[in-house]
mmCIF file of C-alpha atoms and ligand atoms in Angstrom:
data_model
loop_
_atom_site.group_PDB
_atom_site.id
_atom_site.type_symbol
_atom_site.label_atom_id
_atom_site.label_comp_id
_atom_site.label_asym_id
_atom_site.label_seq_id
_atom_site.Cartn_x
_atom_site.Cartn_y
_atom_site.Cartn_z
ATOM 1 C CA MET A 169 23.675 92.043 188.495
ATOM 2 C CA THR A 170 23.929 88.171 188.846
ATOM 3 C CA ASP A 171 26.077 86.828 191.519
ATOM 4 C CA LYS A 172 28.256 85.573 188.819
ATOM 5 C CA GLU A 173 28.503 88.736 187.457
ATOM 6 C CA ILE A 174 29.629 90.276 190.629
ATOM 7 C CA VAL A 175 32.143 87.460 191.114
ATOM 8 C CA GLU A 176 33.404 88.109 187.792
ATOM 9 C CA PHE A 177 33.622 91.896 188.425
ATOM 10 C CA LEU A 178 35.904 90.980 191.642
ATOM 11 C CA LYS A 179 38.001 88.709 190.174
ATOM 12 C CA ASN A 180 38.908 91.247 186.622
ATOM 13 C CA TYR A 181 38.740 94.257 188.856
ATOM 14 C CA THR A 182 41.223 96.642 187.190
ATOM 15 C CA GLY A 183 40.596 100.125 188.883
ATOM 16 C CA PRO A 184 42.672 101.865 191.441
ATOM 17 C CA ASP A 185 44.186 99.949 194.263
ATOM 18 C CA VAL A 186 41.618 99.695 196.734
ATOM 19 C CA SER A 187 41.931 98.337 200.577
ATOM 20 C CA LEU A 188 38.864 97.376 202.503
ATOM 21 C CA MET A 189 38.997 96.368 205.706
ATOM 22 C CA GLU A 190 36.211 93.441 207.303
ATOM 23 C CA ILE A 191 36.575 94.586 210.538
ATOM 24 C CA CYS A 192 34.876 91.536 212.425
ATOM 25 C CA GLY A 193 36.780 88.419 213.026
ATOM 26 C CA SER A 194 34.071 86.659 212.308
ATOM 27 C CA HIS A 195 34.099 88.059 208.678
ATOM 28 C CA THR A 196 37.569 87.628 208.413
ATOM 29 C CA ALA A 197 36.938 83.791 209.294
ATOM 30 C CA ALA A 198 33.951 83.637 206.595
ATOM 31 C CA ILE A 199 36.292 85.310 203.844
ATOM 32 C CA VAL A 200 38.570 82.366 204.276
ATOM 33 C CA LYS A 201 36.159 79.743 204.526
ATOM 34 C CA SER A 202 34.378 80.688 201.579
ATOM 35 C CA GLY A 203 37.173 81.114 199.435
ATOM 36 C CA ILE A 204 36.657 84.775 198.440
ATOM 37 C CA ARG A 205 40.632 85.684 199.236
ATOM 38 C CA PHE A 206 41.468 83.557 196.609
ATOM 39 C CA PHE A 207 39.881 84.638 193.439
ATOM 40 C CA LEU A 208 39.958 88.569 194.532
ATOM 41 C CA SER A 209 41.394 90.800 192.305
ATOM 42 C CA PRO A 210 45.189 91.915 193.004
ATOM 43 C CA HIS A 211 44.055 95.167 192.920
ATOM 44 C CA ILE A 212 41.753 94.154 195.933
ATOM 45 C CA ARG A 213 43.377 94.336 199.448
ATOM 46 C CA MET A 214 41.280 92.817 202.262
ATOM 47 C CA VAL A 215 42.870 93.749 205.643
ATOM 48 C CA SER A 216 41.290 91.942 208.490
ATOM 49 C CA GLY A 217 40.712 94.381 211.355
ATOM 50 C CA PRO A 218 40.330 94.787 214.808
ATOM 51 C CA GLY A 219 37.071 93.015 215.526
ATOM 52 C CA CYS A 220 38.481 90.297 216.927
ATOM 53 C CA PRO A 221 38.243 90.842 220.895
ATOM 54 C CA VAL A 222 41.410 88.542 222.371
ATOM 55 C CA CYS A 223 43.326 89.744 219.440
ATOM 56 C CA VAL A 224 42.871 93.596 220.827
ATOM 57 C CA THR A 225 43.423 92.679 224.274
ATOM 58 C CA VAL A 226 46.093 94.493 225.745
ATOM 59 C CA THR A 227 48.831 92.710 227.989
ATOM 60 C CA ALA A 228 48.374 94.620 231.126
ATOM 61 C CA TYR A 229 44.505 93.156 230.809
ATOM 62 C CA ILE A 230 46.091 89.570 231.021
ATOM 63 C CA ASP A 231 48.626 90.489 233.516
ATOM 64 C CA ARG A 232 45.769 91.522 236.008
ATOM 65 C CA LEU A 233 43.713 88.572 235.216
ATOM 66 C CA ILE A 234 46.643 86.485 236.236
ATOM 67 C CA ALA A 235 47.348 88.486 238.868
ATOM 68 C CA LEU A 236 43.691 88.119 240.131
ATOM 69 C CA SER A 237 44.170 84.523 239.756
ATOM 70 C CA GLU A 238 46.821 84.265 242.397
ATOM 71 C CA ASP A 239 44.599 84.841 245.466
ATOM 72 C CA PRO A 240 43.107 81.692 246.441
ATOM 73 C CA GLN A 241 40.005 83.526 247.243
ATOM 74 C CA ASN A 242 39.409 84.067 243.546
ATOM 75 C CA VAL A 243 37.941 81.979 240.590
ATOM 76 C CA ILE A 244 38.663 83.426 237.120
ATOM 77 C CA CYS A 245 36.353 82.494 234.559
ATOM 78 C CA SER A 246 36.586 82.904 230.800
ATOM 79 C CA PHE A 247 35.750 81.988 227.341
ATOM 80 C CA GLY A 248 38.288 79.779 226.197
ATOM 81 C CA ASP A 249 39.991 81.992 223.498
ATOM 82 C CA LEU A 250 41.260 84.192 226.002
ATOM 83 C CA LEU A 251 43.232 81.487 228.120
ATOM 84 C CA ARG A 252 45.705 81.214 225.619
ATOM 85 C CA VAL A 253 46.829 85.040 224.889
ATOM 86 C CA PRO A 254 49.737 85.857 226.376
ATOM 87 C CA GLY A 255 50.019 88.471 228.564
ATOM 88 C CA SER A 256 53.974 89.837 229.585
ATOM 89 C CA ARG A 257 53.803 87.046 232.409
ATOM 90 C CA GLY A 258 52.567 84.271 230.134
ATOM 91 C CA THR A 259 49.252 83.348 229.570
ATOM 92 C CA LEU A 260 46.001 82.495 231.980
ATOM 93 C CA GLU A 261 46.555 78.346 230.517
ATOM 94 C CA GLN A 262 50.071 78.547 232.204
ATOM 95 C CA ALA A 263 48.709 80.194 235.392
ATOM 96 C CA LYS A 264 45.770 77.351 235.979
ATOM 97 C CA ALA A 265 48.716 74.690 235.006
ATOM 98 C CA GLY A 266 50.576 76.576 237.971
ATOM 99 C CA GLY A 267 47.464 75.850 240.544
ATOM 100 C CA SER A 268 45.694 78.894 239.777
ATOM 101 C CA ASN A 269 41.516 78.418 239.783
ATOM 102 C CA ILE A 270 40.580 79.160 236.312
ATOM 103 C CA ARG A 271 37.610 78.193 234.822
ATOM 104 C CA MET A 272 36.964 77.979 231.010
ATOM 105 C CA LEU A 273 32.791 78.569 230.738
ATOM 106 C CA TYR A 274 31.109 79.096 227.477
ATOM 107 C CA SER A 275 28.528 81.740 228.828
ATOM 108 C CA PRO A 276 29.205 84.418 231.410
ATOM 109 C CA LEU A 277 25.657 83.370 232.871
ATOM 110 C CA ASP A 278 27.012 80.077 233.504
ATOM 111 C CA MET A 279 29.039 81.505 236.630
ATOM 112 C CA LEU A 280 25.706 82.482 238.524
ATOM 113 C CA GLU A 281 25.327 79.176 239.649
ATOM 114 C CA LEU A 282 29.142 78.402 240.493
ATOM 115 C CA ALA A 283 29.055 81.431 242.521
ATOM 116 C CA GLU A 284 25.503 80.781 244.182
ATOM 117 C CA LYS A 285 26.747 77.105 245.089
ATOM 118 C CA ASP A 286 30.218 78.492 246.473
ATOM 119 C CA SER A 287 30.032 81.712 248.543
ATOM 120 C CA LEU A 288 33.435 81.413 250.103
ATOM 121 C CA HIS A 289 34.920 82.449 246.815
ATOM 122 C CA ASN A 290 34.820 85.441 244.277
ATOM 123 C CA PHE A 291 33.841 84.943 240.986
ATOM 124 C CA ILE A 292 35.226 86.944 238.122
ATOM 125 C CA PHE A 293 34.578 87.053 234.277
ATOM 126 C CA ALA A 294 37.060 87.663 231.984
ATOM 127 C CA ALA A 295 34.666 90.636 230.387
ATOM 128 C CA VAL A 296 36.216 90.952 226.697
ATOM 129 C CA GLY A 297 33.828 91.530 223.503
ATOM 130 C CA PHE A 298 32.203 94.630 221.978
ATOM 131 C CA GLU A 299 28.715 95.363 221.865
ATOM 132 C CA THR A 300 27.343 92.030 220.979
ATOM 133 C CA THR A 301 28.907 90.533 224.209
ATOM 134 C CA ALA A 302 28.089 94.039 226.272
ATOM 135 C CA PRO A 303 24.525 93.128 227.023
ATOM 136 C CA VAL A 304 25.215 89.500 228.016
ATOM 137 C CA TYR A 305 27.359 91.134 230.610
ATOM 138 C CA ALA A 306 24.661 93.549 232.098
ATOM 139 C CA ALA A 307 21.982 90.267 231.641
ATOM 140 C CA LEU A 308 24.639 88.669 234.255
ATOM 141 C CA LEU A 309 24.442 91.564 236.609
ATOM 142 C CA GLU A 310 21.422 92.161 236.263
ATOM 143 C CA ASN A 311 20.649 88.489 237.276
ATOM 144 C CA ALA A 312 23.231 88.707 240.250
ATOM 145 C CA ILE A 313 21.232 91.083 241.360
ATOM 146 C CA GLU A 314 17.997 89.770 241.182
ATOM 147 C CA ARG A 315 18.929 86.564 243.189
ATOM 148 C CA GLY A 316 21.267 88.658 245.643
ATOM 149 C CA ILE A 317 24.476 86.755 244.453
ATOM 150 C CA ARG A 318 27.137 88.940 246.134
ATOM 151 C CA ASN A 319 30.290 86.887 245.215
ATOM 152 C CA ILE A 320 30.699 88.187 241.420
ATOM 153 C CA LYS A 321 32.574 90.552 239.686
ATOM 154 C CA ILE A 322 34.004 91.331 236.320
ATOM 155 C CA LEU A 323 37.296 92.768 234.657
ATOM 156 C CA THR A 324 35.897 94.583 231.430
ATOM 157 C CA SER A 325 38.061 94.983 228.329
ATOM 158 C CA LEU A 326 34.729 95.860 226.266
ATOM 159 C CA LYS A 327 35.091 97.902 223.331
ATOM 160 C CA THR A 328 32.866 99.981 220.743
ATOM 161 C CA MET A 329 33.288 99.435 216.922
ATOM 162 C CA PRO A 330 32.312 103.284 215.379
ATOM 163 C CA GLU A 331 35.420 104.857 218.125
ATOM 164 C CA VAL A 332 37.987 102.266 216.378
ATOM 165 C CA VAL A 333 36.929 102.678 212.601
ATOM 166 C CA LYS A 334 36.964 106.368 213.195
ATOM 167 C CA CYS A 335 40.500 105.914 214.225
ATOM 168 C CA ILE A 336 42.054 103.831 211.455
ATOM 169 C CA GLY A 337 39.985 106.171 209.320
ATOM 170 C CA GLY A 338 41.105 107.254 205.936
ATOM 171 C CA ARG A 339 43.620 104.327 205.756
ATOM 172 C CA MET A 340 41.323 102.118 203.725
ATOM 173 C CA ASP A 341 38.778 103.001 201.134
ATOM 174 C CA GLY A 342 35.858 101.052 202.157
ATOM 175 C CA TYR A 343 34.639 99.177 205.564
ATOM 176 C CA LEU A 344 32.687 96.217 205.426
ATOM 177 C CA LEU A 345 30.685 96.563 209.151
ATOM 178 C CA PRO A 346 30.100 93.876 211.617
ATOM 179 C CA GLY A 347 26.905 91.991 211.014
ATOM 180 C CA HIS A 348 26.778 90.822 215.038
ATOM 181 C CA VAL A 349 27.750 93.921 216.248
ATOM 182 C CA CYS A 350 25.233 95.932 214.094
ATOM 183 C CA THR A 351 22.131 93.719 214.952
ATOM 184 C CA VAL A 352 22.434 95.479 218.543
ATOM 185 C CA THR A 353 23.753 99.149 217.447
ATOM 186 C CA GLY A 354 21.904 99.699 214.275
ATOM 187 C CA TYR A 355 24.273 101.401 211.444
ATOM 188 C CA ALA A 356 22.683 104.685 211.517
ATOM 189 C CA VAL A 357 25.674 105.098 214.223
ATOM 190 C CA TYR A 358 28.232 104.761 211.279
ATOM 191 C CA GLU A 359 26.285 107.401 209.004
ATOM 192 C CA PRO A 360 28.080 110.340 210.477
ATOM 193 C CA LEU A 361 31.328 108.996 210.721
ATOM 194 C CA ALA A 362 31.054 107.738 207.059
ATOM 195 C CA ALA A 363 29.530 110.874 205.870
ATOM 196 C CA GLU A 364 32.833 112.980 207.764
ATOM 197 C CA MET A 365 35.745 110.848 206.203
ATOM 198 C CA GLY A 366 34.187 110.028 202.641
ATOM 199 C CA ILE A 367 34.418 106.470 202.860
ATOM 200 C CA PRO A 368 31.469 103.795 201.913
ATOM 201 C CA MET A 369 30.333 101.461 204.978
ATOM 202 C CA VAL A 370 28.291 98.363 204.212
ATOM 203 C CA ALA A 371 27.054 96.002 206.837
ATOM 204 C CA ALA A 372 26.905 91.977 205.867
ATOM 205 C CA GLY A 373 25.823 88.905 206.822
ATOM 206 C CA PHE A 374 28.311 85.928 207.184
ATOM 207 C CA ASP A 375 27.710 83.792 204.068
ATOM 208 C CA GLY A 376 29.690 84.142 200.823
ATOM 209 C CA ARG A 377 27.040 85.410 198.803
ATOM 210 C CA ASN A 378 26.287 88.148 201.328
ATOM 211 C CA ILE A 379 30.076 89.184 201.327
ATOM 212 C CA VAL A 380 30.726 89.471 197.842
ATOM 213 C CA GLN A 381 27.460 91.876 197.170
ATOM 214 C CA ALA A 382 29.023 93.898 200.080
ATOM 215 C CA LEU A 383 32.456 93.784 198.540
ATOM 216 C CA TYR A 384 30.796 95.135 195.512
ATOM 217 C CA ALA A 385 29.049 97.906 196.640
ATOM 218 C CA LEU A 386 31.692 98.966 198.478
ATOM 219 C CA LEU A 387 33.831 99.289 195.138
ATOM 220 C CA LYS A 388 30.692 100.633 193.759
ATOM 221 C CA LEU A 389 30.804 103.339 196.231
ATOM 222 C CA ARG A 390 34.195 104.152 196.322
ATOM 223 C CA GLY A 391 34.611 107.830 197.755
ATOM 224 C CA ARG A 392 31.562 108.408 198.855
ATOM 225 C CA GLY A 393 30.744 108.687 202.389
ATOM 226 C CA ILE A 394 27.356 106.348 202.356
ATOM 227 C CA VAL A 395 26.296 103.453 204.906
ATOM 228 C CA ARG A 396 24.362 100.388 203.398
ATOM 229 C CA ASN A 397 22.368 97.474 205.298
ATOM 230 C CA PHE A 398 23.126 94.058 203.244
ATOM 231 C CA TYR A 399 22.154 92.203 206.399
ATOM 232 C CA PRO A 400 18.220 93.498 206.649
ATOM 233 C CA SER A 401 17.061 89.992 208.488
ATOM 234 C CA VAL A 402 18.782 91.338 211.586
ATOM 235 C CA VAL A 403 20.373 94.564 210.988
ATOM 236 C CA THR A 404 17.984 97.526 211.553
ATOM 237 C CA ARG A 405 18.828 101.461 211.259
ATOM 238 C CA GLU A 406 18.227 101.714 215.248
ATOM 239 C CA GLY A 407 19.179 98.655 216.296
ATOM 240 C CA ASN A 408 18.171 96.049 219.295
ATOM 241 C CA LYS A 409 16.563 98.885 221.774
ATOM 242 C CA LYS A 410 16.182 96.378 224.780
ATOM 243 C CA ALA A 411 19.936 95.391 224.473
ATOM 244 C CA LEU A 412 20.896 98.822 224.049
ATOM 245 C CA MET A 413 19.072 100.196 227.061
ATOM 246 C CA ALA A 414 20.629 97.214 228.891
ATOM 247 C CA MET A 415 24.219 98.139 228.062
ATOM 248 C CA ASP A 416 23.714 101.934 228.811
ATOM 249 C CA ASN A 417 22.046 100.756 232.377
ATOM 250 C CA PHE A 418 25.090 99.081 233.575
ATOM 251 C CA PHE A 419 27.992 100.682 231.530
ATOM 252 C CA GLU A 420 29.507 103.917 230.382
ATOM 253 C CA ALA A 421 32.024 104.748 227.572
ATOM 254 C CA GLY A 422 35.748 105.671 228.627
ATOM 255 C CA ASP A 423 38.820 105.715 226.901
ATOM 256 C CA ALA A 424 40.520 102.313 226.669
ATOM 257 C CA ALA A 425 43.575 100.794 225.564
ATOM 258 C CA TRP A 426 44.041 98.771 222.134
ATOM 259 C CA ARG A 427 46.539 96.336 221.213
ATOM 260 C CA GLY A 428 48.498 98.349 218.428
ATOM 261 C CA LEU A 429 45.871 100.925 218.386
ATOM 262 C CA GLY A 430 46.841 102.764 221.478
ATOM 263 C CA ILE A 431 44.597 104.492 223.643
ATOM 264 C CA ILE A 432 41.181 105.274 221.651
ATOM 265 C CA GLU A 433 38.820 107.806 223.480
ATOM 266 C CA ASN A 434 35.346 106.394 224.433
ATOM 267 C CA SER A 435 36.141 103.547 222.856
ATOM 268 C CA GLY A 436 35.810 101.370 225.950
ATOM 269 C CA LEU A 437 32.800 100.316 228.253
ATOM 270 C CA PHE A 438 33.169 100.186 231.782
ATOM 271 C CA LEU A 439 30.946 99.918 234.956
ATOM 272 C CA ARG A 440 29.053 102.899 236.067
ATOM 273 C CA GLY A 441 29.602 104.240 239.588
ATOM 274 C CA GLU A 442 26.459 102.836 240.785
ATOM 275 C CA TYR A 443 27.769 98.854 239.715
ATOM 276 C CA GLU A 444 31.568 99.806 240.977
ATOM 277 C CA ARG A 445 31.129 96.967 243.656
ATOM 278 C CA PHE A 446 31.159 94.369 240.404
ATOM 279 C CA ASP A 447 34.493 95.873 239.366
ATOM 280 C CA ALA A 448 37.441 93.529 239.647
ATOM 281 C CA GLY A 449 39.678 96.867 238.577
ATOM 282 C CA SER A 450 39.272 97.416 235.115
ATOM 283 C CA ARG A 451 40.021 101.202 234.507
ATOM 284 C CA ASP A 452 43.718 101.514 234.425
ATOM 285 C CA LEU A 453 44.756 98.508 232.576
ATOM 286 C CA THR A 454 46.541 100.415 229.348
ATOM 287 C CA GLU A 455 49.908 99.064 229.341
ATOM 288 C CA ASP A 456 51.099 96.450 226.455
ATOM 289 C CA ARG A 457 54.384 94.836 226.392
ATOM 290 C CA GLU A 458 53.805 92.454 223.279
ATOM 291 C CA ASN A 459 56.222 90.182 222.466
ATOM 292 C CA THR A 460 58.939 92.512 220.539
ATOM 293 C CA LEU A 461 59.113 90.145 217.491
ATOM 294 C CA CYS A 462 55.035 89.823 217.231
ATOM 295 C CA HIS A 463 53.816 92.205 214.276
ATOM 296 C CA CYS A 464 50.429 91.811 215.662
ATOM 297 C CA SER A 465 49.853 95.587 216.205
ATOM 298 C CA LYS A 466 50.569 96.152 212.441
ATOM 299 C CA VAL A 467 48.669 93.361 211.109
ATOM 300 C CA ILE A 468 45.543 94.702 212.910
ATOM 301 C CA THR A 469 46.043 98.265 211.509
ATOM 302 C CA GLY A 470 46.642 96.737 207.743
ATOM 303 C CA GLU A 471 50.195 97.750 207.825
ATOM 304 C CA GLU A 472 51.465 94.502 207.215
ATOM 305 C CA ASN A 473 50.458 91.159 206.095
ATOM 306 C CA SER A 474 50.669 87.896 208.752
ATOM 307 C CA ARG A 475 53.218 86.702 206.844
ATOM 308 C CA ASP A 476 55.647 89.960 206.984
ATOM 309 C CA CYS A 477 55.463 88.306 210.841
ATOM 310 C CA PRO A 478 59.212 86.692 211.019
ATOM 311 C CA LEU A 479 57.594 84.329 213.649
ATOM 312 C CA PHE A 480 54.427 83.364 211.011
ATOM 313 C CA GLY A 481 54.703 79.389 210.516
ATOM 314 C CA LYS A 482 57.782 79.310 212.164
ATOM 315 C CA SER A 483 57.588 79.920 216.033
ATOM 316 C CA CYS A 484 54.188 81.074 215.699
ATOM 317 C CA THR A 485 51.579 78.624 214.836
ATOM 318 C CA PRO A 486 47.823 77.815 216.173
ATOM 319 C CA SER A 487 49.014 75.062 218.520
ATOM 320 C CA ASP A 488 52.141 77.279 219.917
ATOM 321 C CA PRO A 489 50.882 81.011 219.269
ATOM 322 C CA LYS A 490 53.042 83.968 220.320
ATOM 323 C CA GLY A 491 50.672 86.394 219.341
ATOM 324 C CA ALA A 492 47.117 87.483 220.101
ATOM 325 C CA CYS A 493 46.101 87.351 216.449
ATOM 326 C CA MET A 494 47.033 83.312 216.283
ATOM 327 C CA VAL A 495 45.476 82.126 219.070
ATOM 328 C CA SER A 496 41.572 83.066 218.263
ATOM 329 C CA ARG A 497 39.672 81.336 215.115
ATOM 330 C CA GLU A 498 38.772 84.945 214.602
ATOM 331 C CA GLY A 499 42.546 86.169 214.180
ATOM 332 C CA ALA A 500 44.063 87.392 211.180
ATOM 333 C CA CYS A 501 46.787 85.559 211.929
ATOM 334 C CA PHE A 502 45.027 82.380 212.421
ATOM 335 C CA ASN A 503 43.000 82.622 209.443
ATOM 336 C CA GLU A 504 46.392 83.412 207.100
ATOM 337 C CA TYR A 505 47.562 80.132 208.324
ATOM 338 C CA ILE A 506 45.061 78.149 207.648
ATOM 339 C CA LYS A 507 44.042 79.368 204.298
HETATM 340 FE FE1 LIG B 852 52.091 87.950 216.305
HETATM 341 FE FE2 LIG B 852 52.070 85.019 215.502
HETATM 342 FE FE3 LIG B 852 50.653 86.947 213.964
HETATM 343 FE FE4 LIG B 852 53.584 86.947 214.314
HETATM 344 S S1 LIG B 852 52.354 85.146 213.273
HETATM 345 S S2 LIG B 852 52.205 88.959 214.076
HETATM 346 S S3 LIG B 852 54.230 86.457 216.357
HETATM 347 S S4 LIG B 852 50.321 86.381 216.163
#
């Protein structure tokens, strides 16, 4: 089929109503940017899933970072998005305004130099992300060990994708697998899951053409537990062995709390016992006390659309977010707001 024919098919689809989830926040942003949502048939519902790291971070994690930042001995380092995510006591941005030593960094590796120059402080990186970023934290620790830097730690909220897909399971008719994550893990890890659930899954890249082809494939494969790779330029069946080995060396699986989804068995990555000295206390961060009016938990599971939230576009906007899904450029509410 030509690209034009595929687009026409997606526009005029009149089969049974389907819900397709793009798990990854980068796909959410790409789908909005390329205008795909505007022409899809009303019988195709796109759901933005839990693959935006800050959107699934529980309030206990933010609260712990704020508590750590109150110790003058500590310097908290983080990616920019996380600074605006509300915990139950406010945001890291507010803590910084109140005098806490909080730095925004573009890469965890930048923390090495800061820690090396300032041995009087402990540097703690807010390690959020999925299988894509976990190897970077492994590289940070590897470098710290090699260079003898002792004053760094990480607070992990690292999560893994297959477990959350399993948790959402049959609520969707198909999954657009996260391209970046699959670059690291490979797509074979989804094969048993797809077969067990009888739901198709397609690994896709981030340009509009690749995404529409993947959506078309999901519709054609509906009801069949098959995985396809539409991103072969970077995704392989087995993934990146070097990155997987680095991850496996430092991290082990454990139960983790997801905003809106609760605790999912073995869906988190925590430092192994031999590297415990680098852990800033990541294991017991399960409480999630989001603003009671915020519907993020329903949005990321497809139960509701962002516009169903009473705060959407009123008191909650990208410049003044009340929930995590409005903070990140990969968040469902942010992308619904700007579309
Ligand atoms: Fe939460 Fe804001 Fe989205 Fe409502 S619009 S669900 S408050 S992030």
